[in-house]
Tab-separated table of C-alpha atoms in Angstrom:
chain	number	residue	atom	x	y	z
N	1	MET	CA	7.575	-22.456	-33.462
N	2	THR	CA	8.892	-22.212	-29.541
N	3	VAL	CA	6.852	-19.496	-27.401
N	4	ASN	CA	8.390	-17.995	-24.460
N	5	ILE	CA	5.595	-16.889	-21.850
N	6	PRO	CA	6.763	-14.053	-19.428
N	7	HIS	CA	6.878	-15.355	-15.897
N	8	GLN	CA	4.503	-12.548	-14.844
N	9	LEU	CA	1.606	-13.918	-17.407
N	10	GLU	CA	2.463	-17.777	-17.115
N	11	MET	CA	-0.416	-17.944	-14.267
N	12	LYS	CA	-2.652	-15.513	-15.454
N	13	PHE	CA	-3.346	-17.013	-18.935
N	14	LEU	CA	-2.695	-21.007	-18.048
N	15	PRO	CA	-6.245	-22.204	-19.397
N	16	ARG	CA	-4.973	-20.431	-23.216
N	17	ILE	CA	-1.730	-21.566	-22.790
N	18	ARG	CA	-3.064	-25.228	-22.549
N	19	ASP	CA	-4.711	-24.447	-25.896
N	20	LEU	CA	-1.691	-23.278	-27.386
N	21	GLN	CA	0.225	-26.140	-26.354
N	22	HIS	CA	-0.902	-28.310	-29.460
N	23	GLN	CA	0.462	-25.999	-31.935
N	24	PHE	CA	3.730	-24.386	-30.498
N	25	VAL	CA	6.194	-25.311	-28.183
N	26	ILE	CA	5.736	-23.567	-24.682
N	27	LEU	CA	8.622	-22.617	-22.802
N	28	ILE	CA	7.498	-22.163	-19.077
N	29	ARG	CA	9.069	-22.300	-15.595
N	30	ILE	CA	8.565	-25.023	-12.863
N	31	LEU	CA	6.181	-22.786	-10.955
N	32	ALA	CA	3.731	-23.195	-13.876
N	33	VAL	CA	4.022	-26.945	-14.877
N	34	LYS	CA	0.642	-28.452	-14.732
N	35	PHE	CA	-0.858	-30.793	-16.933
N	36	TYR	CA	1.092	-30.234	-20.294
N	37	SER	CA	2.290	-32.418	-23.018
N	38	ASN	CA	4.477	-30.351	-25.651
N	39	VAL	CA	6.063	-27.747	-23.498
N	40	LEU	CA	9.950	-26.854	-22.653
N	41	LEU	CA	10.751	-26.290	-19.358
N	42	ARG	CA	13.126	-23.308	-19.351
N	43	ALA	CA	16.438	-23.747	-17.948
N	44	SER	CA	16.608	-26.023	-14.366
N	45	ARG	CA	19.340	-26.428	-12.223
N	46	VAL	CA	20.063	-30.673	-10.804
N	47	THR	CA	20.065	-30.169	-7.337
N	48	SER	CA	20.224	-33.778	-6.079
N	49	LYS	CA	20.216	-37.459	-8.172
N	50	SER	CA	19.351	-40.470	-5.817
N	51	PRO	CA	21.420	-43.923	-6.741
N	52	ILE	CA	19.266	-46.647	-9.400
N	53	ASN	CA	17.213	-48.235	-7.406
N	54	THR	CA	15.667	-51.588	-8.413
N	55	TRP	CA	12.264	-53.639	-7.452
N	56	SER	CA	10.886	-56.969	-8.047
N	57	ASN	CA	7.967	-58.879	-7.171
N	58	SER	CA	6.342	-61.326	-9.032
N	59	ARG	CA	4.688	-59.976	-12.150
N	60	ARG	CA	7.683	-57.650	-13.162
N	61	SER	CA	11.200	-55.789	-12.135
N	62	GLY	CA	12.279	-52.379	-12.757
N	63	LYS	CA	14.891	-49.275	-11.952
N	64	LEU	CA	14.186	-46.075	-11.569
N	65	PHE	CA	16.183	-42.880	-10.141
N	66	LYS	CA	15.063	-39.300	-9.114
N	67	ILE	CA	16.270	-35.890	-9.988
N	68	ASP	CA	15.337	-32.445	-8.064
N	69	LEU	CA	15.105	-29.494	-10.353
N	70	LEU	CA	15.422	-25.844	-9.060
N	71	ASP	CA	14.967	-21.936	-11.192
N	72	ASP	CA	14.091	-18.924	-9.863
N	73	SER	CA	10.328	-19.362	-9.421
N	74	GLY	CA	10.764	-22.823	-7.605
N	75	GLU	CA	11.264	-26.444	-7.273
N	76	ILE	CA	10.150	-29.888	-8.855
N	77	ARG	CA	11.078	-33.543	-8.797
N	78	MET	CA	11.669	-35.832	-12.026
N	79	THR	CA	11.371	-39.233	-11.652
N	80	ALA	CA	13.282	-41.930	-14.473
N	81	PHE	CA	12.067	-45.662	-15.314
N	82	ASN	CA	13.680	-48.153	-16.593
N	83	GLN	CA	15.003	-47.370	-20.047
N	84	GLN	CA	15.082	-43.888	-19.533
N	85	VAL	CA	17.199	-44.828	-16.736
N	86	ASP	CA	19.363	-46.293	-19.140
N	87	GLU	CA	19.595	-43.094	-21.359
N	88	LEU	CA	19.589	-40.709	-18.746
N	89	TYR	CA	21.358	-41.160	-15.349
N	90	ASP	CA	24.951	-40.696	-16.662
N	91	PHE	CA	24.344	-37.861	-18.522
N	92	VAL	CA	21.891	-35.577	-15.861
N	93	LYS	CA	24.986	-34.324	-13.543
N	94	VAL	CA	24.211	-32.480	-10.133
N	95	GLY	CA	24.636	-29.016	-10.030
N	96	CYS	CA	24.854	-28.674	-14.253
N	97	VAL	CA	21.503	-26.704	-16.157
N	98	TYR	CA	19.247	-28.453	-18.674
N	99	THR	CA	16.003	-27.804	-20.393
N	100	PHE	CA	13.487	-30.675	-20.405
N	101	ARG	CA	11.137	-31.346	-23.302
N	102	ASN	CA	8.214	-34.067	-23.443
N	103	PHE	CA	7.773	-34.934	-19.859
N	104	GLY	CA	4.786	-36.424	-18.170
N	105	VAL	CA	3.154	-34.311	-15.105
N	106	LYS	CA	1.007	-36.044	-12.100
N	107	GLU	CA	0.320	-34.708	-8.931
N	108	ALA	CA	2.748	-35.222	-6.433
N	109	ASN	CA	2.164	-37.975	-3.884
N	110	LYS	CA	3.699	-35.791	-0.533
N	111	LYS	CA	4.145	-39.115	1.418
N	112	PHE	CA	7.262	-39.420	-0.518
N	113	VAL	CA	8.042	-35.961	-2.649
N	114	MET	CA	9.390	-33.466	0.180
N	115	LEU	CA	9.524	-30.659	-2.199
N	116	LYS	CA	7.239	-27.262	-2.085
N	117	ASN	CA	5.255	-28.681	-5.463
N	118	ASP	CA	1.796	-30.355	-6.058
N	119	TYR	CA	3.157	-31.797	-9.095
N	120	GLU	CA	5.883	-34.308	-9.824
N	121	LEU	CA	7.583	-34.914	-13.587
N	122	ILE	CA	7.857	-38.453	-15.237
N	123	ALA	CA	10.535	-39.067	-17.845
N	124	THR	CA	8.822	-40.490	-20.979
N	125	GLN	CA	10.497	-42.251	-24.139
N	126	ASN	CA	9.746	-38.952	-25.406
N	127	THR	CA	11.586	-36.783	-23.173
N	128	LYS	CA	14.425	-34.946	-24.363
N	129	LEU	CA	17.286	-32.899	-22.275
N	130	ALA	CA	19.638	-30.329	-23.465
N	131	ARG	CA	22.181	-29.448	-21.269
N	132	CYS	CA	22.624	-25.546	-21.272
N	133	THR	CA	24.863	-22.587	-19.988
N	134	ASP	CA	24.879	-22.154	-16.470
N	135	PRO	CA	22.481	-18.499	-16.617
N	136	SER	CA	23.536	-16.414	-13.516
N	137	ASN	CA	19.737	-15.860	-12.336
N	138	ILE	CA	19.291	-19.850	-11.837
N	139	PRO	CA	20.537	-20.824	-7.689
N	140	VAL	CA	22.590	-23.452	-6.680
N	141	VAL	CA	20.444	-24.257	-3.926
N	142	SER	CA	16.945	-22.806	-2.178
N	143	PHE	CA	16.768	-22.648	1.751
N	144	ASP	CA	14.277	-22.019	3.524
N	145	PHE	CA	15.791	-22.175	7.401
N	146	MET	CA	13.974	-22.877	10.365
N	147	LYS	CA	15.658	-21.497	13.736
N	148	ILE	CA	16.573	-24.710	16.379
N	149	ALA	CA	14.610	-23.225	18.743
N	150	ASN	CA	11.820	-22.790	16.609
N	151	ILE	CA	12.277	-26.771	16.022
N	152	GLU	CA	10.790	-27.262	19.312
N	153	GLN	CA	7.403	-26.693	18.262
N	154	ALA	CA	7.593	-28.522	14.742
N	155	GLU	CA	5.612	-31.233	14.408
N	156	LYS	CA	6.891	-34.718	13.859
N	157	ASP	CA	7.924	-36.258	10.201
N	158	LYS	CA	7.761	-32.433	9.331
N	159	VAL	CA	10.303	-31.616	6.418
N	160	ILE	CA	12.436	-28.508	6.949
N	161	ASP	CA	15.829	-26.790	6.497
N	162	VAL	CA	18.469	-25.452	8.792
N	163	ILE	CA	21.668	-24.018	9.383
N	164	GLY	CA	23.814	-23.977	12.514
N	165	VAL	CA	27.559	-24.344	13.189
N	166	CYS	CA	28.674	-28.319	13.885
N	167	LYS	CA	29.547	-27.600	17.868
N	168	LYS	CA	30.247	-31.601	18.422
N	169	LEU	CA	30.960	-34.455	15.912
N	170	GLY	CA	30.256	-37.900	16.782
N	171	ASP	CA	31.204	-41.595	15.930
N	172	VAL	CA	30.497	-43.256	13.021
N	173	GLN	CA	28.512	-46.043	14.261
N	174	THR	CA	27.521	-49.128	12.399
N	175	PHE	CA	24.486	-51.636	13.138
N	176	THR	CA	22.029	-53.784	11.664
N	177	ALA	CA	18.838	-52.587	11.131
N	178	LYS	CA	16.311	-55.169	12.374
N	179	THR	CA	13.653	-54.159	10.290
N	180	THR	CA	15.841	-55.233	6.815
N	181	GLY	CA	18.556	-57.350	8.208
N	182	ARG	CA	20.880	-55.051	6.470
N	183	GLN	CA	24.244	-52.813	7.685
N	184	VAL	CA	23.470	-49.520	8.617
N	185	THR	CA	26.126	-46.846	9.255
N	186	LYS	CA	25.021	-43.465	10.989
N	187	ARG	CA	27.017	-40.450	12.763
N	188	ASP	CA	25.581	-37.747	14.929
N	189	ILE	CA	26.485	-34.163	15.044
N	190	THR	CA	25.375	-31.169	17.209
N	191	LEU	CA	24.400	-28.271	15.324
N	192	VAL	CA	24.115	-24.643	17.194
N	193	ASP	CA	22.973	-21.201	16.383
N	194	LYS	CA	21.838	-18.041	18.174
N	195	THR	CA	18.843	-19.905	19.547
N	196	LYS	CA	19.687	-23.037	20.791
N	197	GLN	CA	21.116	-26.737	19.535
N	198	ILE	CA	19.942	-29.708	18.264
N	199	ASN	CA	21.151	-33.342	17.053
N	200	LEU	CA	21.315	-33.780	13.470
N	201	THR	CA	21.957	-37.719	12.269
N	202	LEU	CA	23.626	-38.237	9.123
N	203	TRP	CA	23.258	-41.899	7.652
N	204	GLY	CA	25.651	-43.726	4.974
N	205	LYS	CA	27.854	-42.040	3.058
N	206	GLN	CA	26.984	-38.448	3.997
N	207	ALA	CA	28.113	-40.004	7.859
N	208	GLU	CA	31.362	-41.611	6.300
N	209	ASP	CA	32.011	-38.564	4.648
N	210	PHE	CA	31.452	-35.788	7.275
N	211	ARG	CA	34.175	-33.848	8.120
N	212	ASP	CA	35.205	-31.507	11.709
N	213	ASP	CA	37.000	-29.069	10.113
N	214	ASP	CA	37.478	-26.233	12.117
N	215	ASN	CA	33.625	-26.550	13.726
N	216	PRO	CA	32.574	-25.687	10.039
N	217	VAL	CA	28.654	-24.180	9.036
N	218	VAL	CA	26.463	-26.822	8.370
N	219	ALA	CA	23.149	-25.973	5.878
N	220	VAL	CA	21.057	-28.980	5.611
N	221	LYS	CA	18.071	-28.866	2.783
N	222	ARG	CA	15.268	-31.234	3.757
N	223	VAL	CA	16.185	-32.762	7.018
N	224	LYS	CA	13.208	-34.602	9.378
N	225	VAL	CA	12.012	-33.579	12.310
N	226	SER	CA	11.838	-36.905	15.157
N	227	ASP	CA	10.530	-36.590	18.492
N	228	PHE	CA	12.707	-39.601	19.456
N	229	ASN	CA	14.497	-38.641	23.368
N	230	GLY	CA	13.148	-35.018	22.475
N	231	LYS	CA	13.556	-33.323	19.741
N	232	SER	CA	15.938	-34.143	17.074
N	233	ILE	CA	16.696	-34.063	13.125
N	234	SER	CA	17.440	-36.442	10.648
N	235	CYS	CA	18.800	-36.373	7.012
N	236	THR	CA	17.167	-38.100	4.548
N	237	MET	CA	17.749	-39.681	0.800
N	238	ALA	CA	16.421	-36.335	-0.296
N	239	SER	CA	18.592	-33.931	2.195
N	240	THR	CA	21.201	-31.941	0.757
N	241	ILE	CA	24.247	-31.124	3.136
N	242	LEU	CA	26.451	-27.882	1.888
N	243	LEU	CA	29.591	-27.076	4.538
N	244	ASN	CA	30.473	-23.618	4.770
N	245	PRO	CA	28.181	-22.275	2.423
N	246	ASP	CA	28.290	-18.904	0.786
N	247	LEU	CA	25.041	-17.695	2.323
N	248	PRO	CA	24.280	-14.596	4.375
N	249	GLU	CA	23.321	-16.768	6.995
N	250	ALA	CA	26.797	-18.722	7.006
N	251	GLN	CA	28.670	-15.468	7.067
N	252	THR	CA	26.366	-13.996	10.442
N	253	LEU	CA	26.412	-17.584	12.247
N	254	ARG	CA	30.528	-18.034	11.405
N	255	GLU	CA	31.522	-14.737	13.016
N	256	TRP	CA	28.761	-14.913	15.704
N	257	TYR	CA	30.568	-17.983	16.810
N	258	ASP	CA	33.902	-17.033	16.287
N	259	ASP	CA	33.557	-14.301	18.250
N	260	ASP	CA	31.784	-15.714	21.463
N	261	ASP	CA	34.287	-17.366	23.402
N	262	ASP	CA	31.459	-19.625	25.539
N	263	VAL	CA	28.837	-20.283	23.408
N	264	THR	CA	28.616	-23.429	25.401
N	265	THR	CA	26.703	-21.511	28.452
N	266	GLN	CA	24.758	-19.142	25.929
N	267	ILE	CA	22.701	-21.740	24.229
N	268	GLY	CA	20.842	-24.827	26.097
N	269	SER	CA	20.745	-27.998	24.803
N	270	HIS	CA	17.420	-29.878	23.330
């Protein structure tokens, strides 16, 4: 039997829900995820999926991948290892909506997890996913934009969301990383809003694929603040980039940039 807990009661009655989970399948949202075992996570959208990463040491080897999930209450990360990678990787598609059942929950390591959630999910051998229809109440991606001028006061390594018009596009550059010896690809672009402009660094495939078609509005989720040669921002493996997104902030910036004949003189450089 499945019990659907209204979201107004999820947090208020968490202790009682924990008691009930051994008798029923409890249906919860991301916001209410705690240390549960027999719960069904309501429909959640996959907003990002990492490549499969492998590791090896003297004792063992393995592989993993990560997905970020979003519903109307918040976001959370799930990690799958080894056999679960084989079972789930091709099934999970970015942008699609799934329900999740029988997963592990642990406190998130904030050094590696940049989402606004104190917990993360672990796929186990009992984890079940079911793709479902796309409910209209689940956002494609959620943003908490910081104005570019305010980034000047942001701490180094702080993870933020930003939106701006691509005012300048740099060339793709390839170099060898000193620490790993691997070839690395990057591209710098300049974003501008009504308050200031800033340099954004793209890496890898994002750098190679980025196209500046008529100065697009660029919304980026989870960029990291850097203080190298002044304040700048840089994408990470967890960053999501949207060009000309269907957002009120994007429409406002588009109209402002297109109507202003001299943005350069009005906006100071970073």
